[in-house]
Amino acid sequence: MSLVGAKVLRKEDPRLLSGTGTFVDDLAPPGCAFAQFVTSTEAHAEIVAIDARAALKMPGVLGVWTAADLVDYPDLPGGLPDLERPVLARNTVRFAGEPVAVVVAEDRYVAADAVAAIEVEYRALPVVTTIEDAAAPDAPVLFPHHGSNVATVVPTMDDLERELERSHGRAHLHLVNQRCAAVPIEAMACLADWGADGLTMWATFQAPHHLRNYLATWLDVPQTRCRIIAPDVGGGFGSKIVWYPELFLAPLLSKWTRRPVKFAQTRSEAMTQMAHGRDQVHDIDIGFDRDGTITALRFVISQNLGAYPDPTGLGLAVLTSWMAAGCYRIPKVSTSFRTVVTNTTPVAAYRGAGRPEAAYSIERIIDVVARRTGLDPAEVRRRNFIPPSAFPYETHNEPVVYDSGDFPAALAECLRLLDYDARRAEQARRRDDPTAPLLGIGLSCWLEIAGFGPNGSLEGFGHLASWESAQVRVQPDGSAIVFVGSSPHGQGHETTFAQIASDELGISYDRIEVRHGDTATVLQGVGTMGSRGVPTSGSAVKVASTRVLERAKKIAAHLLEASELDLEVGDDAFNVRGSPGKKVSWGDVAWASFQPLRLPPELAAGSLEERLFQESPNFSYPSGAYGCVVSIDRETGDVTILDMVLVDDCGTVINPLLAEGQVHGGVAQGISQALYEGVVYAPGTGQPITANLLDYLVPSAPDLPGYTAGRITTLCPNNPLGAKGIGESGAVGAPAAVVNAIVDALAPFGVEHVDMPVTPEKVWRILHESSAATGEVR
Amino acid sequence: MSRHVDVVITVNGRRSERRIDARTLLVHYVREHERLTGTHVGCDTSNCGACTLLLDGEAVKSCTVLAVQADGHEVTTIEGVSGPYDGFSAVQEGFRQCHGLQCGYCTPGMVMAATSLLAEHPHPSDDEIRAGLEGNICRCTGYQMIVDSVRWAADHPAP
Ligand code: FES
Ligand code: FES
């Protein structure tokens, strides 16, 4: 029986459910000291003086360090020239929460006392927090030697004004895709131990090999003396592929104090120190014919980078511009973007990274076209879909060629699960009854780009390369170890990759272990991000397993004196087809593989091992159709999600249970962006208003609905598994479905758009102001 | 500034006697003094529930309890939970069967909260399960499979 496609229970769960998993802060080697940052209380200021005398006198304090102690070390890697981020703020602080100094103490309590005792004197500078303020001609500039707050600009060749003007109708939306915090429940943590044999650092990180590569260079040590281990990682969602200062400082502090040194953020620290996501503003114009056919799209993107451009943060607007047209055939598409720095926490990848922003805006404006043409939103989508026959589909951007999909089928399935026509009928009934809660139905036919990434297309995205690695090694007893270069943070690689290897090798699932996240055991890897785990890493596992099996068959055939072609493998044995009972176990074959005299002449001892770097010729493009039904309380403006239908197309599914789990998690984050979340700064001062979990609303179980999942499958032609990736789908597709449903419910009030998060207050104001304006008494 | 006190706390049935800094939080007591690291820390405002354990059988957020407040009391952590499902309790097994965890960081707290919930309401509705887990945040699962997990446990009470 094939395991690929089966609901196999996870290998990870027994340790995680018994409290015996290993997260970084669980580690406490003998002599371990604790480090904590002194962080800036100002959003923009000159550092006048740092007084650590009182802290240094405290018992248990091992030392205090500032930028002055780091003159021999470069700034953090991957930034833009002129706009690099120092490890500790040097002369100037540029966001509230920026590390200014670091304390190392015997334990976290003493460290916190010492941090509180350090006095930093600042001279305040004017603050900008929004794109608009930062880009204003007279704006205070964060990096005076750079001259302006604009970091990058990619203009358009043609603004399509003529096409838009010539169209039967045109519509414009100004959309704010608000800043969100990733909030993995395990905040950032690392533990460095620099001993006689070099450095070992445990870090909660999505890309340990990249960290090793950059860190060894930064420290100027050979990679052989720099080992990074990502043990169990408590969520990441993109926020753990960022070069945080502690990842570079912890090794130095360990070296200087000759102690293992641990950083473990509090949540309040994490809310300002871990990178945020989204924070784009879009101006989008669309032209359309009388029948709803879209004629032209102009998509202008502004990205708030926060105080220092992060390598992935710089890439967000690129991805948004690539995916601007969604799943529609639009004859003319124009995209442009600019990125700006502001006095806020740096912005980087957050689940979806640039694609949720694109999907949200195109799906919002499609609904506006429906409204203006009087057509059903489902019909406008159908009329503009790229048809299934048009794949591979070349888009407005050369590197972006959609691989496969069936958008009409996904939408049809979504409408079926929603019971769309019945819902529309109910909506009409409710509109006639002023006492009934409002009902709204929203659709989101989304598409994203995943499976990062083919050669050359993503230069500049520091973390992404065109391959992922797998190494399959058969042990002398016929069990197998699979080493993979992508290290998970909840995705269940140990399970899915064992399923793939088990199917290919014919070795039972329980006799396969997957190892990851240790640079000492895995040669090289890229990481887990961008929905690339299964399409890239899983494909590597599949191909490496196939190659090992080919060699094992040679050995088995030799032992059985049979032809390789007659062998079939399964249940941990090689059987000769048509000769029942004539077989040799995987264990015997594996054992023989280490005995040269029992091997066929073309094989050497130990040959049942394969290491492979699997490259993809192109990206993959997961897609789907989501539907949301909301009810709105006319008195309070409170939005309740009655139905959330999720039809995904991720190509081949390895484990439906885990795939659905990924969708649920992403949808939860998408709903939450639509309804609840948003990082807020006080205008003028740049003080973070949402710097803990009291003030930043991460939903718990009663805040979110149940989900109805559906599926269609079109295979990805660009990898041997046919898989497209699933990790980000929910976060890409959900926000538009929810907001479209809300705007649909509010249609009788003349509302065409509401920015996220759609709080009860915003809805109440719309209901209230419109009834006040019409003099309607309710 | 720090004062030390003696405490006696029964942790997972074992008496533990220590001299500790008086301001030590219970979560740090179990994690750092008892080296039971299954109980996690996810926030500093008592919102996330990652630190949930049982104090005299009731679920509490151990980041908001001082270890001295547990002096003379009984604490059960995730390491002290067991049952007939290959060593797992019905709640633990429910999470395994229904994919109620992804990264697993919130999971010990969720299991403790769910254990306490089912002790009080053995037959909760889905809404009651959601309400009962209101103090626990999971950023990975979107909660439906956690609800399914707790439902599984309610349907499979330990013999
Ligand atoms: S750590 Fe106790 S509630 Fe978050
Ligand atoms: S499983 Fe990751 S936070 Fe719940």
mmCIF file of N, CA, C and O and ligand atoms in Angstrom, chain A residues 185 267 693, chain B residues 27 40-52 60-64 135, ligand 1:
data_model
loop_
_atom_site.group_PDB
_atom_site.id
_atom_site.type_symbol
_atom_site.label_atom_id
_atom_site.label_comp_id
_atom_site.label_asym_id
_atom_site.label_seq_id
_atom_site.Cartn_x
_atom_site.Cartn_y
_atom_site.Cartn_z
ATOM 1 N N ILE A 185 4.920 30.812 18.889
ATOM 2 C CA ILE A 185 4.741 30.800 20.347
ATOM 3 C C ILE A 185 6.082 30.615 21.058
ATOM 4 O O ILE A 185 6.267 31.062 22.178
ATOM 5 N N ARG A 267 8.251 37.551 25.536
ATOM 6 C CA ARG A 267 7.339 37.907 24.444
ATOM 7 C C ARG A 267 7.364 39.409 24.176
ATOM 8 O O ARG A 267 7.318 39.833 23.018
ATOM 9 N N LEU A 693 1.222 40.438 24.298
ATOM 10 C CA LEU A 693 0.039 39.694 23.849
ATOM 11 C C LEU A 693 -1.252 40.167 24.527
ATOM 12 O O LEU A 693 -2.328 39.652 24.228
ATOM 13 N N VAL B 27 6.875 28.446 36.931
ATOM 14 C CA VAL B 27 7.312 27.871 35.652
ATOM 15 C C VAL B 27 8.826 27.704 35.623
ATOM 16 O O VAL B 27 9.354 26.713 35.115
ATOM 17 N N HIS B 40 6.234 25.103 28.963
ATOM 18 C CA HIS B 40 6.922 26.137 28.184
ATOM 19 C C HIS B 40 6.516 27.549 28.601
ATOM 20 O O HIS B 40 5.546 27.733 29.331
ATOM 21 N N VAL B 41 7.236 28.499 28.065
ATOM 22 C CA VAL B 41 6.932 29.908 28.290
ATOM 23 C C VAL B 41 6.709 30.553 26.922
ATOM 24 O O VAL B 41 7.581 30.458 26.054
ATOM 25 N N GLY B 42 5.551 31.178 26.734
ATOM 26 C CA GLY B 42 5.280 31.795 25.438
ATOM 27 C C GLY B 42 4.971 33.274 25.528
ATOM 28 O O GLY B 42 4.829 33.945 24.509
ATOM 29 N N CYS B 43 4.821 33.792 26.746
ATOM 30 C CA CYS B 43 4.510 35.219 26.871
ATOM 31 C C CYS B 43 4.911 35.697 28.247
ATOM 32 O O CYS B 43 5.387 34.924 29.076
ATOM 33 N N ASP B 44 4.691 36.991 28.489
ATOM 34 C CA ASP B 44 4.965 37.535 29.815
ATOM 35 C C ASP B 44 3.779 38.346 30.314
ATOM 36 O O ASP B 44 3.921 39.242 31.123
ATOM 37 N N THR B 45 2.604 38.032 29.763
ATOM 38 C CA THR B 45 1.406 38.766 30.172
ATOM 39 C C THR B 45 0.270 37.808 30.524
ATOM 40 O O THR B 45 -0.897 38.205 30.538
ATOM 41 N N SER B 46 0.601 36.546 30.730
ATOM 42 C CA SER B 46 -0.410 35.580 31.144
ATOM 43 C C SER B 46 -1.484 35.348 30.083
ATOM 44 O O SER B 46 -2.625 35.060 30.402
ATOM 45 N N ASN B 47 -1.107 35.444 28.816
ATOM 46 C CA ASN B 47 -2.078 35.285 27.731
ATOM 47 C C ASN B 47 -2.026 33.953 27.000
ATOM 48 O O ASN B 47 -3.023 33.540 26.426
ATOM 49 N N CYS B 48 -0.860 33.307 26.946
ATOM 50 C CA CYS B 48 -0.700 32.234 25.954
ATOM 51 C C CYS B 48 -0.996 30.840 26.480
ATOM 52 O O CYS B 48 -1.318 29.947 25.712
ATOM 53 N N GLY B 49 -0.835 30.617 27.770
ATOM 54 C CA GLY B 49 -1.141 29.307 28.329
ATOM 55 C C GLY B 49 -0.117 28.223 28.073
ATOM 56 O O GLY B 49 -0.327 27.067 28.466
ATOM 57 N N ALA B 50 1.016 28.563 27.444
ATOM 58 C CA ALA B 50 2.037 27.537 27.180
ATOM 59 C C ALA B 50 2.571 26.951 28.483
ATOM 60 O O ALA B 50 3.091 25.835 28.512
ATOM 61 N N CYS B 51 2.427 27.699 29.562
ATOM 62 C CA CYS B 51 2.990 27.313 30.852
ATOM 63 C C CYS B 51 1.989 26.579 31.731
ATOM 64 O O CYS B 51 2.247 26.357 32.915
ATOM 65 N N THR B 52 0.830 26.216 31.154
ATOM 66 C CA THR B 52 -0.238 25.629 31.975
ATOM 67 C C THR B 52 0.195 24.303 32.592
ATOM 68 O O THR B 52 0.715 23.422 31.916
ATOM 69 N N VAL B 60 -3.456 25.905 36.057
ATOM 70 C CA VAL B 60 -3.033 27.285 36.328
ATOM 71 C C VAL B 60 -1.937 27.657 35.331
ATOM 72 O O VAL B 60 -1.261 26.789 34.785
ATOM 73 N N LYS B 61 -1.792 28.946 35.134
ATOM 74 C CA LYS B 61 -0.687 29.432 34.309
ATOM 75 C C LYS B 61 0.509 29.643 35.225
ATOM 76 O O LYS B 61 0.513 30.567 36.041
ATOM 77 N N SER B 62 1.488 28.790 35.091
ATOM 78 C CA SER B 62 2.565 28.778 36.079
ATOM 79 C C SER B 62 3.500 29.963 35.944
ATOM 80 O O SER B 62 4.387 30.151 36.758
ATOM 81 N N CYS B 63 3.302 30.789 34.908
ATOM 82 C CA CYS B 63 4.098 32.005 34.808
ATOM 83 C C CYS B 63 3.525 33.110 35.665
ATOM 84 O O CYS B 63 4.141 34.160 35.825
ATOM 85 N N THR B 64 2.341 32.887 36.207
ATOM 86 C CA THR B 64 1.747 33.927 37.050
ATOM 87 C C THR B 64 1.612 33.444 38.485
ATOM 88 O O THR B 64 0.914 34.046 39.281
ATOM 89 N N GLY B 135 -7.822 30.360 27.183
ATOM 90 C CA GLY B 135 -6.585 30.943 27.699
ATOM 91 C C GLY B 135 -5.322 30.361 27.088
ATOM 92 O O GLY B 135 -4.225 30.654 27.560
HETATM 93 S S1 FES C 1 3.781 31.826 29.544
HETATM 94 FE FE1 FES C 1 2.233 31.701 30.982
HETATM 95 S S2 FES C 1 0.515 32.437 29.932
HETATM 96 FE FE2 FES C 1 2.111 32.713 28.511
#
